[in-house]
Coordinates of C-alpha atoms in Angstrom, one line a residue:
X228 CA 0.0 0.0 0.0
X229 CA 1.5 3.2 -1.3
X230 CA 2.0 6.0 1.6
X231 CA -0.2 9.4 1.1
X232 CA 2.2 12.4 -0.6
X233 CA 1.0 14.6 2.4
X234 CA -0.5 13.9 5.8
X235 CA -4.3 13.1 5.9
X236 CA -4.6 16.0 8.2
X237 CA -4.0 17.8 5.5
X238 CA -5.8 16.0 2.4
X239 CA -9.3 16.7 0.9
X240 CA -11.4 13.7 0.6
X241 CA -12.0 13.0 -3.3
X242 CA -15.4 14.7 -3.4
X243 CA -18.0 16.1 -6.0
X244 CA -17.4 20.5 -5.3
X245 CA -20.4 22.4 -5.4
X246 CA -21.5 24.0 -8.7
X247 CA -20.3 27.3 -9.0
X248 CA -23.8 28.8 -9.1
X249 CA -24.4 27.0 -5.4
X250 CA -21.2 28.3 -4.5
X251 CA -21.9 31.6 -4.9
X252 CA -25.2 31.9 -3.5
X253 CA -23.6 30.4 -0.6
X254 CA -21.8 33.1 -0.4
X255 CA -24.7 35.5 -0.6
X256 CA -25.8 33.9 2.1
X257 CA -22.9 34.2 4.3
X258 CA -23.2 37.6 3.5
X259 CA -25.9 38.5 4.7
X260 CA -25.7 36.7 7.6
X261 CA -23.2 39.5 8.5
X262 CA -25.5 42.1 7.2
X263 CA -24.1 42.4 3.8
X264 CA -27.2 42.5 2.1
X265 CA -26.7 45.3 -0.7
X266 CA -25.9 44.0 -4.2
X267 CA -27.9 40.8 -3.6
X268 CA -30.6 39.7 -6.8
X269 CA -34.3 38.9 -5.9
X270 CA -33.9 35.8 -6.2
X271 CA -31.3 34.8 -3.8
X272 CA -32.6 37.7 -1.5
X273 CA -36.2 35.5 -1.2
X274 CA -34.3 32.2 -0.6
X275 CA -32.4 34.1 2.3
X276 CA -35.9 35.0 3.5
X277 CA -37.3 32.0 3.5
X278 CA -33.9 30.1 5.2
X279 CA -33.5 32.1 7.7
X280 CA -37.0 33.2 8.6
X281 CA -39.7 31.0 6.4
X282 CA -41.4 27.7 7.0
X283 CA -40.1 24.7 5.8
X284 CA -42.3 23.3 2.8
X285 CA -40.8 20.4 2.7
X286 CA -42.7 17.9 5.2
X287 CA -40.7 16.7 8.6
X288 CA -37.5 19.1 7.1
X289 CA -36.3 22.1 9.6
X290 CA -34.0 24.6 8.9
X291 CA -30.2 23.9 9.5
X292 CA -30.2 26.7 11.9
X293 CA -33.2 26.2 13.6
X294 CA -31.2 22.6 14.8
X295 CA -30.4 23.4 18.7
X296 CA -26.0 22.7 18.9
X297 CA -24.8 19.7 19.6
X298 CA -24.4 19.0 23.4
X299 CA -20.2 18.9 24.0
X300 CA -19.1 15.1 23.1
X301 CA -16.7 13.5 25.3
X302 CA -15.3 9.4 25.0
X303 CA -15.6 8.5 21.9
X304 CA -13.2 6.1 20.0
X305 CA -10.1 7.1 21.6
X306 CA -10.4 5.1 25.0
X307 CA -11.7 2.0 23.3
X308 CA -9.6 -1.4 22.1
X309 CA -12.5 -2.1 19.5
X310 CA -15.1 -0.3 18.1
X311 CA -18.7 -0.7 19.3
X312 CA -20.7 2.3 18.0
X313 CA -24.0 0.4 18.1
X314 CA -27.2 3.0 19.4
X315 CA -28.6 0.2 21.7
X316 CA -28.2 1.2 24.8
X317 CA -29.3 5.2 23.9
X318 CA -31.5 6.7 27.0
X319 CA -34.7 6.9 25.9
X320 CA -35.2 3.3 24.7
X321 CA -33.9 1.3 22.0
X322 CA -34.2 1.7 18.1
X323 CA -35.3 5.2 15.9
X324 CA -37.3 6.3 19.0
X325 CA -34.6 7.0 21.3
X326 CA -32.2 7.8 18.8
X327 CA -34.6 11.0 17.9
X328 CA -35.2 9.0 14.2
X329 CA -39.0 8.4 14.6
X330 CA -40.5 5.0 13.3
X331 CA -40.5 5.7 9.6
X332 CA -39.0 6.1 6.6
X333 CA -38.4 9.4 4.8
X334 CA -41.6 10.6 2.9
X335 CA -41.5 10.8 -0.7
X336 CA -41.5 14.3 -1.8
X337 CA -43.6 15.6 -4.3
X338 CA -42.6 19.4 -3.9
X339 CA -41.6 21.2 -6.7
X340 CA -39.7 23.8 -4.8
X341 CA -35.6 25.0 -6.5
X342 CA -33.4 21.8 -5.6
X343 CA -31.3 24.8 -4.2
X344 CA -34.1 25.6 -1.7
X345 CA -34.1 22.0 -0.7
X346 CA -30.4 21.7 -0.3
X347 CA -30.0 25.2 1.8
X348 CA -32.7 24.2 4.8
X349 CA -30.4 21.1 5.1
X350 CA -26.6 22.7 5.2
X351 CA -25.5 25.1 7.9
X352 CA -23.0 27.8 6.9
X353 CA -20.2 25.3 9.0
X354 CA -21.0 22.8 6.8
X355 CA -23.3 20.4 8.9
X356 CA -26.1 18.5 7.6
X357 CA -29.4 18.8 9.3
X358 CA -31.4 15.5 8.3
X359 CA -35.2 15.9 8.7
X360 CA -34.7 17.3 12.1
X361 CA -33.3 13.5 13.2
X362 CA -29.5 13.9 13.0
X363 CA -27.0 16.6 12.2
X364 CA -23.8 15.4 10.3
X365 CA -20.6 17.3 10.8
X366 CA -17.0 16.9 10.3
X367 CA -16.5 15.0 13.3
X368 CA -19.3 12.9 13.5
X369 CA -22.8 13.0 13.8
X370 CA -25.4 14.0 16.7
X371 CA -28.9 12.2 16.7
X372 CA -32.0 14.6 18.2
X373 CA -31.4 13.5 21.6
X374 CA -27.6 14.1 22.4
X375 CA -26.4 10.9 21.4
X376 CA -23.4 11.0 18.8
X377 CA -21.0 8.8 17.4
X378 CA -17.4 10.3 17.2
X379 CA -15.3 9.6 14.1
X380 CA -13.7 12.0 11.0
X381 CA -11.3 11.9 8.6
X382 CA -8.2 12.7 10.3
X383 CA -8.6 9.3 12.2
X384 CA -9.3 7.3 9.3
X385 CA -6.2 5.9 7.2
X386 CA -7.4 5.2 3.7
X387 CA -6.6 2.1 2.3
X388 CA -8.1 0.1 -1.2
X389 CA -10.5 0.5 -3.2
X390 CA -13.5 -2.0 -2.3
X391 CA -16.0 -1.3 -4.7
X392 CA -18.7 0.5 -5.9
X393 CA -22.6 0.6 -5.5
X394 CA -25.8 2.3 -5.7
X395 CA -24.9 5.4 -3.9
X396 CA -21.1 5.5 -4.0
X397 CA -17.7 4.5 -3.7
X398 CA -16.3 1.8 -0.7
X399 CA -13.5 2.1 0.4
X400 CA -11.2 -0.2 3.0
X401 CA -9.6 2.2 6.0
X402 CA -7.4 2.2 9.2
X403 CA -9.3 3.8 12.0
X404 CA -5.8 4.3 13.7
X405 CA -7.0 5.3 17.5
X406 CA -7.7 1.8 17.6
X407 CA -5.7 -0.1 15.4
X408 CA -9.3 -1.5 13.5
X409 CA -10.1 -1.6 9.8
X410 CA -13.8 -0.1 8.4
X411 CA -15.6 -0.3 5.5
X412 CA -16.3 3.7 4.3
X413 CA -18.4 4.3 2.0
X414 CA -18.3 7.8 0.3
X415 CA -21.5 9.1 -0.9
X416 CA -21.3 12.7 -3.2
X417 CA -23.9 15.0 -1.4
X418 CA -26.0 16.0 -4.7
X419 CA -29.4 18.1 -4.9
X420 CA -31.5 15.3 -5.8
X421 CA -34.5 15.0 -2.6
X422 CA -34.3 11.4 -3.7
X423 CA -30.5 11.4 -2.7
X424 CA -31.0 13.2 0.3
X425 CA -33.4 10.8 1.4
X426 CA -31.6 7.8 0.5
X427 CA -29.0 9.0 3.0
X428 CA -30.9 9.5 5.5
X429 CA -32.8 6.3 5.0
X430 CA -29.9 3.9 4.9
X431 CA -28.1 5.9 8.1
X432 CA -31.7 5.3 10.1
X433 CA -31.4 1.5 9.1
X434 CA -27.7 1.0 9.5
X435 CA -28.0 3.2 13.0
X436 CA -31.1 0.6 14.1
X437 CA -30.3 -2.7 12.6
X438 CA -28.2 -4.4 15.4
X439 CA -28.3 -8.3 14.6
X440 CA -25.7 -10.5 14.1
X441 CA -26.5 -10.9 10.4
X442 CA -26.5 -7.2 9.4
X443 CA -22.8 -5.1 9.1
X444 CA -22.0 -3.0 11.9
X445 CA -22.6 0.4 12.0
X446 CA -19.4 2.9 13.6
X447 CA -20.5 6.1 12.7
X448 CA -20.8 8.9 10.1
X449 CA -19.8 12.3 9.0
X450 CA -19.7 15.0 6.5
X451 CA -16.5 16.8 4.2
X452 CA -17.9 19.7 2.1
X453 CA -19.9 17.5 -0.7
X454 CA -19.8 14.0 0.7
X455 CA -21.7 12.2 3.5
X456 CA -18.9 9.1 5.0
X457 CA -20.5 6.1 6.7
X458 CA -17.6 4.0 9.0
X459 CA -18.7 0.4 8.6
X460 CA -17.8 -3.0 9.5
X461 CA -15.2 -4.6 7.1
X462 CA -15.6 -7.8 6.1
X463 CA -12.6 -9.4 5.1
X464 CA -13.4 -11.9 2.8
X465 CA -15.6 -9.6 0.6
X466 CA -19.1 -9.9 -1.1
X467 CA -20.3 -13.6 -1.1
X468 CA -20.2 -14.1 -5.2
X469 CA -16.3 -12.9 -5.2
X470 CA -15.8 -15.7 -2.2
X471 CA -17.4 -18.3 -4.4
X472 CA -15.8 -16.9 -7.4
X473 CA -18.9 -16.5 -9.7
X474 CA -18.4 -15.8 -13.4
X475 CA -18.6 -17.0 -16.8
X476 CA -16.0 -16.8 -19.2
X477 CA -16.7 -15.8 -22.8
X478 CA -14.1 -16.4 -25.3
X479 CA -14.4 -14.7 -28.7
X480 CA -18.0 -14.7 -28.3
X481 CA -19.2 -18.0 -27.2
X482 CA -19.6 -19.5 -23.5
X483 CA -16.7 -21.5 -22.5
X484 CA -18.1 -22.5 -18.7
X485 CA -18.4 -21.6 -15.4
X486 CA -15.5 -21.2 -13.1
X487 CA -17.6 -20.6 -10.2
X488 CA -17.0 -23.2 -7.2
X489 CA -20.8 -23.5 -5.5
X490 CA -20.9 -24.7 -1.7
X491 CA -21.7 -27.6 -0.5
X492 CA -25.1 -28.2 1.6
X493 CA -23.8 -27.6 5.0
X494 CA -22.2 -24.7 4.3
X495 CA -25.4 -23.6 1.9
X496 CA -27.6 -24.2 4.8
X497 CA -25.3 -21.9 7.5
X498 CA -25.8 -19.4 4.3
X499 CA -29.3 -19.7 3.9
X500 CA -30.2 -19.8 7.3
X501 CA -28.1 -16.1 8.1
X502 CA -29.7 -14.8 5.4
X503 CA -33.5 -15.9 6.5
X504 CA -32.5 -14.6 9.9
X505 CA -31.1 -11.2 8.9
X506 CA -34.6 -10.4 6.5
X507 CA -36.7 -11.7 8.8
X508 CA -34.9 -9.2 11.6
X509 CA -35.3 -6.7 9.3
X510 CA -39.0 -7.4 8.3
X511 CA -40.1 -8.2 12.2
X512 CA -38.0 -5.3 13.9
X513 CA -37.8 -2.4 11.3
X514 CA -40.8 -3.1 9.0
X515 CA -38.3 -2.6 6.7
X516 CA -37.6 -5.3 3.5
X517 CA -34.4 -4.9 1.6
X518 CA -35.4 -5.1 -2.0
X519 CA -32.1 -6.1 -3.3
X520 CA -31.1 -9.1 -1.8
X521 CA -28.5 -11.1 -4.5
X522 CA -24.8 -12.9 -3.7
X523 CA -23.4 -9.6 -4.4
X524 CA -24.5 -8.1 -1.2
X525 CA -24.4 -10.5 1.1
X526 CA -20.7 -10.0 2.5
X527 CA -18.5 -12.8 4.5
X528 CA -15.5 -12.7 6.6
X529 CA -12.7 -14.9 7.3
X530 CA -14.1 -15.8 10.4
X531 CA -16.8 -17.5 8.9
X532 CA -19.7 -15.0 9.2
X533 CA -22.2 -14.3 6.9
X534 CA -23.7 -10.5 6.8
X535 CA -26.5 -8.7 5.3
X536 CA -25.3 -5.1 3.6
X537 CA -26.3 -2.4 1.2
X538 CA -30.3 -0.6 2.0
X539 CA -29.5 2.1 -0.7
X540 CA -32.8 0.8 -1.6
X541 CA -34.2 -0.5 1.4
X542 CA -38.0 0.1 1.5
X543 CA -40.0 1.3 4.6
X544 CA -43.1 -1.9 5.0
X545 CA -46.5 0.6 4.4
X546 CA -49.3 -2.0 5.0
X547 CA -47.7 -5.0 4.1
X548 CA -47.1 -3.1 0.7
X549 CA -44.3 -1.3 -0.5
X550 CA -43.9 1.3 -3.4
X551 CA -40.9 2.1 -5.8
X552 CA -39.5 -0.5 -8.5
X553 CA -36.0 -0.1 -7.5
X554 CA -33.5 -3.4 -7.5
X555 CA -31.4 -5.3 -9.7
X556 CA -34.0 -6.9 -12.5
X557 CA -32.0 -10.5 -12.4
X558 CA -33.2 -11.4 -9.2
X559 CA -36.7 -10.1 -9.4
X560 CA -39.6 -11.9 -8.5
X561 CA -42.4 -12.9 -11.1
X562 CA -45.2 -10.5 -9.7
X563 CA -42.4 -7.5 -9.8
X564 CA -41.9 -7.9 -13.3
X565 CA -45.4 -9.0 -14.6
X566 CA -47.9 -6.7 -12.5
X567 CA -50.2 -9.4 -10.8
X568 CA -50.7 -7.9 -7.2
X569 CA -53.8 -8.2 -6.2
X570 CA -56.4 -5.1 -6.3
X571 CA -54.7 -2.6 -8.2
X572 CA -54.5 -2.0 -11.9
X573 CA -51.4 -2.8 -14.3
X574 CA -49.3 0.1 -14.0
X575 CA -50.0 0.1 -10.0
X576 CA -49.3 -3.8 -9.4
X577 CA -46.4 -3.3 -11.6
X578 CA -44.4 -1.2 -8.6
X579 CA -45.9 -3.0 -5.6
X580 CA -44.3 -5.9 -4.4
X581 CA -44.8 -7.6 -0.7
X582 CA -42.2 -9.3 1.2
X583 CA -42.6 -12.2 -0.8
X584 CA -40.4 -10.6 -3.3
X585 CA -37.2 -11.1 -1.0
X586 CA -38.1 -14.7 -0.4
X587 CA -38.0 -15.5 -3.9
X588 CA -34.7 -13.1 -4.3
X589 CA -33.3 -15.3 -1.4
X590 CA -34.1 -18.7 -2.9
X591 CA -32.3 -17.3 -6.2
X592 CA -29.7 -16.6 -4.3
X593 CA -29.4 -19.6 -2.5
X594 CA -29.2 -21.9 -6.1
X595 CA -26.8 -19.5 -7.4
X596 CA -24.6 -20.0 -4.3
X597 CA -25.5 -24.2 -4.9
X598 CA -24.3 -24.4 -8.1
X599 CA -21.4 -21.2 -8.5
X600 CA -23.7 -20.0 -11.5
X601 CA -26.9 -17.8 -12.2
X602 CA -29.5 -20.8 -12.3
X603 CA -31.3 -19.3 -15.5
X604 CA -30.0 -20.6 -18.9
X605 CA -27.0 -18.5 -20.8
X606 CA -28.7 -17.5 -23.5
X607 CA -30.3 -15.0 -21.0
X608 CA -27.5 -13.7 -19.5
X609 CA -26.9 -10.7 -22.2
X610 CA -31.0 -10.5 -22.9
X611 CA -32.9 -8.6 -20.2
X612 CA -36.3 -9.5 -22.1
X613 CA -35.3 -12.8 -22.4
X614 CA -34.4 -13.1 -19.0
X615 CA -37.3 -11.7 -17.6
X616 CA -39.4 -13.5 -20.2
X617 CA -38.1 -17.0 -18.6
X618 CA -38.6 -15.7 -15.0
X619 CA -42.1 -14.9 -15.2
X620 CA -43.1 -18.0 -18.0
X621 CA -40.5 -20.4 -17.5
X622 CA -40.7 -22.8 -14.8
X623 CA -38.8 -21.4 -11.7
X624 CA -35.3 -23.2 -11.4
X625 CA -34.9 -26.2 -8.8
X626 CA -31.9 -27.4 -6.9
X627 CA -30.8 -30.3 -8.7
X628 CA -30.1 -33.6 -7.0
X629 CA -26.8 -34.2 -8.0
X630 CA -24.1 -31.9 -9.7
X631 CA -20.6 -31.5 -11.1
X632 CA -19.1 -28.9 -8.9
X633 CA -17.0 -27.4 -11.8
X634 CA -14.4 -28.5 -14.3
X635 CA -11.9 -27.8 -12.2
X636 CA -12.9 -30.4 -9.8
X637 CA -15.2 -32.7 -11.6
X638 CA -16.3 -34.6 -8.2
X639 CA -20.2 -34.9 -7.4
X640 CA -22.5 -32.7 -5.2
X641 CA -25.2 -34.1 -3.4
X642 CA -27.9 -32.6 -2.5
X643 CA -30.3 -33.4 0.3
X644 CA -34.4 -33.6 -0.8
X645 CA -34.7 -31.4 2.2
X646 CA -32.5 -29.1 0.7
X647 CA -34.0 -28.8 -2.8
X648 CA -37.3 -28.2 -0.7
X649 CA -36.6 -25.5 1.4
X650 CA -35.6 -23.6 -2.2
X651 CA -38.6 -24.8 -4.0
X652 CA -40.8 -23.3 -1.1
X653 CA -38.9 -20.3 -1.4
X654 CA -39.7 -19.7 -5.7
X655 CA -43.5 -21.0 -5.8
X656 CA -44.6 -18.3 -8.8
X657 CA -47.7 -17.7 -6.6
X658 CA -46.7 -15.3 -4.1
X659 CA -49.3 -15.5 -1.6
X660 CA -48.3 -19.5 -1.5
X661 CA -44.5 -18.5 -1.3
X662 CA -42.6 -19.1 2.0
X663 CA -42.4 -17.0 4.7
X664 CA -39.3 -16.2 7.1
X665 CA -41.0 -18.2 10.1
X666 CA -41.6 -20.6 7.6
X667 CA -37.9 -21.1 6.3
X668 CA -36.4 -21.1 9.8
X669 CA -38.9 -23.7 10.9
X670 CA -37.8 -25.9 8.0
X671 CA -36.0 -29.3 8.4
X672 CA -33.2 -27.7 5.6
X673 CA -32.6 -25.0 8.6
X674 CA -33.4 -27.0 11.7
X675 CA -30.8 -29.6 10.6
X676 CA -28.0 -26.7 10.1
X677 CA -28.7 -25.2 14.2
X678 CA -27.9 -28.9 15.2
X679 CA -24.8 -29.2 13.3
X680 CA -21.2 -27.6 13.9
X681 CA -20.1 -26.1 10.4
X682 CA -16.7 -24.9 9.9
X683 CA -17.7 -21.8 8.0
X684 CA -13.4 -20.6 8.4
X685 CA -12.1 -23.6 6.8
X686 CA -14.6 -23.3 3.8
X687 CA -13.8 -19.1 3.5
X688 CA -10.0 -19.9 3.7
X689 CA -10.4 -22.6 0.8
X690 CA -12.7 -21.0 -1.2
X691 CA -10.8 -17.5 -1.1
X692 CA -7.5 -19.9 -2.5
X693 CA -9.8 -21.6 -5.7
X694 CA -10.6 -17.8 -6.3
X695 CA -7.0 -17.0 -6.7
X696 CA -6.6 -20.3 -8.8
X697 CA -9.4 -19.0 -11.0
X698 CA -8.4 -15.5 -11.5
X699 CA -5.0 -17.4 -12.6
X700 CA -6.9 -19.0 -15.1
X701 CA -9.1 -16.4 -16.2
X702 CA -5.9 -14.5 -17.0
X703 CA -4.4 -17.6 -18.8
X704 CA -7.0 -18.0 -21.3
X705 CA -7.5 -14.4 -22.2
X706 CA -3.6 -14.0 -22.6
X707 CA -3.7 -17.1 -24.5
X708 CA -7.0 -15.9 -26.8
X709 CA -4.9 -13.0 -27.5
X710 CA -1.6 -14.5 -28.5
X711 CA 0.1 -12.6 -26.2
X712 CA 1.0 -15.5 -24.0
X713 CA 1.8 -19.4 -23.7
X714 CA -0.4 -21.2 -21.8
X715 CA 0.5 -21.7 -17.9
X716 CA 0.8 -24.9 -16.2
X717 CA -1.0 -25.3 -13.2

């Protein structure tokens, strides 16, 4: 790892600046904060009326400055060994309540007030974010309604590799060095968009509430000019389909197999049965579903543990119902794509979905980690209508009996009847017949893996060494396909 040029202390974060326009009338503002009114336009004139004296006509949002300051923080990080930021033991009760965050998920907006406007009530002239009147961030942290705050920034934090990327922005591995402990931080540019804004304040509300054993850890969060930071738990190992080492080489344009290594059913069943336990936490506890559940965010670590991650997209339960066709169209369920709820007309039914959705998502999921491959034909791989045609007409896939495990170790797979059950429960096309989470847990597939020891860290360590074998190859036969290169022994 290459050493900064110049002392955090003294680095910017890579951030998105503010437009000029928004930098100026920041200014204006400023200005007349001190009096310095003359030479302002109209325009910015009203909006400096409105911030600093107007109601808010955006619903649940207050002014930044309206925000009473953050009670003086002392602790935080410095005197502890390991991290535990966790909100459970707030005064005032556990979850949103005590934390000041309410029950509920940010309402939709519909106003059609200057994404300026929007942005202004929200940022303090210090830079601080006022969310919704539930939490301020700042460059040290953030402060929920009620006092409580977690203490963390950017002069703490040693950055490290590039993790990945997602819906809302850029991961990043770092070195909180007060305590010697490596986080996950994910960057997210601050933009204009109400949607945005809401997103973050959605996914801190769930990360700040979701305290399970099968959901990432939240440390904390704070603001740099144009980007919100959220300190996570890092997860060594990575995001379940790079563990297993999922993908299909193509080689000039035809399907030359699947190097992906699936799991074998103990392990599958300590998979599925964190998985079943982490929705149904979230369903039960937070009303909330998670709406994108696939291999890629599901995230393990090297001691074996399997966690729950990414509500970018996380949806807020609304009687039983919830609204917004957001997701990742591979792993959608049958009544997302073809419009059959119950009740409401075609365009309507088309963006509802119930929790059912997830369950089929999960039972995807589940065959994909089975057999190291997506479990709908190739030929749909590169056709979205295709694919989507086969989810909703074709008959849902089933875990087979018995498998090859890849040709790179041609043994068999066997798979129990229980097994191919519990999945077959899970991706019934009628979703009111589909599976719930009570039901899943109570299944002999899942009953059979609490009664058995599973060594999940044996499994991580040699799946994470047939990744590197495959990347080997991977690099082999493209070099070779090239002619830039003579094939490598193995």
């Amino acid at each position: 790892m290459s050493k900064p040029s110049k002392p955090l202390l003294l680095q910017k974060p890579n951030a998105t600046p503010l437009p000029p326009g928004m930098q100026e009338k920041l200014a204006a503002f400023a200005a007349s904060k001190r009096g310095a009114t003359p030479g302002v336009d109209a325009t910015t004139a009203a909006l400096q009326r409105a911030t600093l004296s107007g109601p808010s006509d955006i619903p649940n949002l207050r002014p930044a400055n309206s925000f009473p300051p953050p009670r003086p923080r002392g602790g935080g990080m410095m005197g502890r060994r390991k991290p535990n930021f966790t909100l459970k033991d707030i005064e005032g009760g556990g979850g949103a309540s005590g934390a000041g965050l309410g029950a509920g998920r940010p309402p939709v907006r519909t106003d059609t007030a200057p994404a300026f406007s929007n942005f202004s009530k929200i940022v303090d002239l210090s830079g601080a974010l006022n969310f919704s009147g539930k939490a301020v961030l700042h460059a040290d942290g953030v402060d929920f309604s009620n006092g409580a705050s977690f203490q963390i920034n950017m002069t703490q934090l040693q950055l490290d590799e590039e993790l990945g990327r997602g819906n809302y922005g850029t991961v990043k591995k770092v070195l909180h060095r007060p305590t010697n402990v490596f986080m996950a931080m994910k960057e997210i540019p601050l933009e204009l968009s109400p949607a945005k804004l809401d997103g973050i304040i959605m996914e801190l509300d769930i990360l700040h509430r979701a305290v399970a054993p099968e959901i990432v850890e939240f440390y904390g969060a704070f603001t740099i000019e144009s980007c919100v930071y959220y300190c996570m738990e890092y997860m060594d190992a990575g995001s379940l389909d790079k563990v297993l080492g999922i993908k299909t080489i193509q080689q000039g344009g035809g399907w030359v197999g699947e190097l992906g290594e699936g799991a074998p059913e103990d392990v599958l069943g300590r998979i599925a049965s964190s998985m079943s336990r982490g929705l149904k936490f979230l369903k039960d506890n937070l009303q909330i579903m998670h709406r994108d559940v696939k291999p890629t965010n599901v995230l393990v670590n090297r001691k074996g543990e399997i966690k729950l991650c990414d509500f970018g997209v996380s949806g807020q339960l609304d009687n039983s119902i919830a609204k917004t066709n957001i997701g990742c169209q591979t792993y959608f369920a049958p009544e997302r794509i073809q419009g059959t709820t119950a009740g409401t007309d075609a365009q309507e039914a088309f963006n509802t979905y119930t929790v059912s959705s997830d369950v089929w998502s999960l039972g995807l999921s589940i065959i994909e980690v089975a057999l190291g491959r997506y479990p709908y034909p190739p030929e749909t791989y590169n056709n979205v209508f295709v694919q989507l045609q086969a989810i909703v007409h074709g008959e849902p896939p089933q875990l087979p009996e018995v498998k090859s495990s890849s040709d790179v170790d041609p043994l068999e797979v066997q798979f129990s009847e229980e097994a191919r059950d519990w999945v077959r429960i899970c991706l019934i096309k009628d979703p009111a017949q589909r599976a719930t989470y009570a039901d899943l847990l109570a299944h002999p597939f899942l009953v059979a893996d609490s009664q058995r020891e599973v060594n999940m860290m044996a499994w991580v360590a040699g799946a994470l060494g047939r990744r590197e074998l495959q990347a080997r190859l991977r690099r082999e036969l493209l070099e070779t396909a090239d002619g830039t290169h003579e094939p490598l022994s193995v």
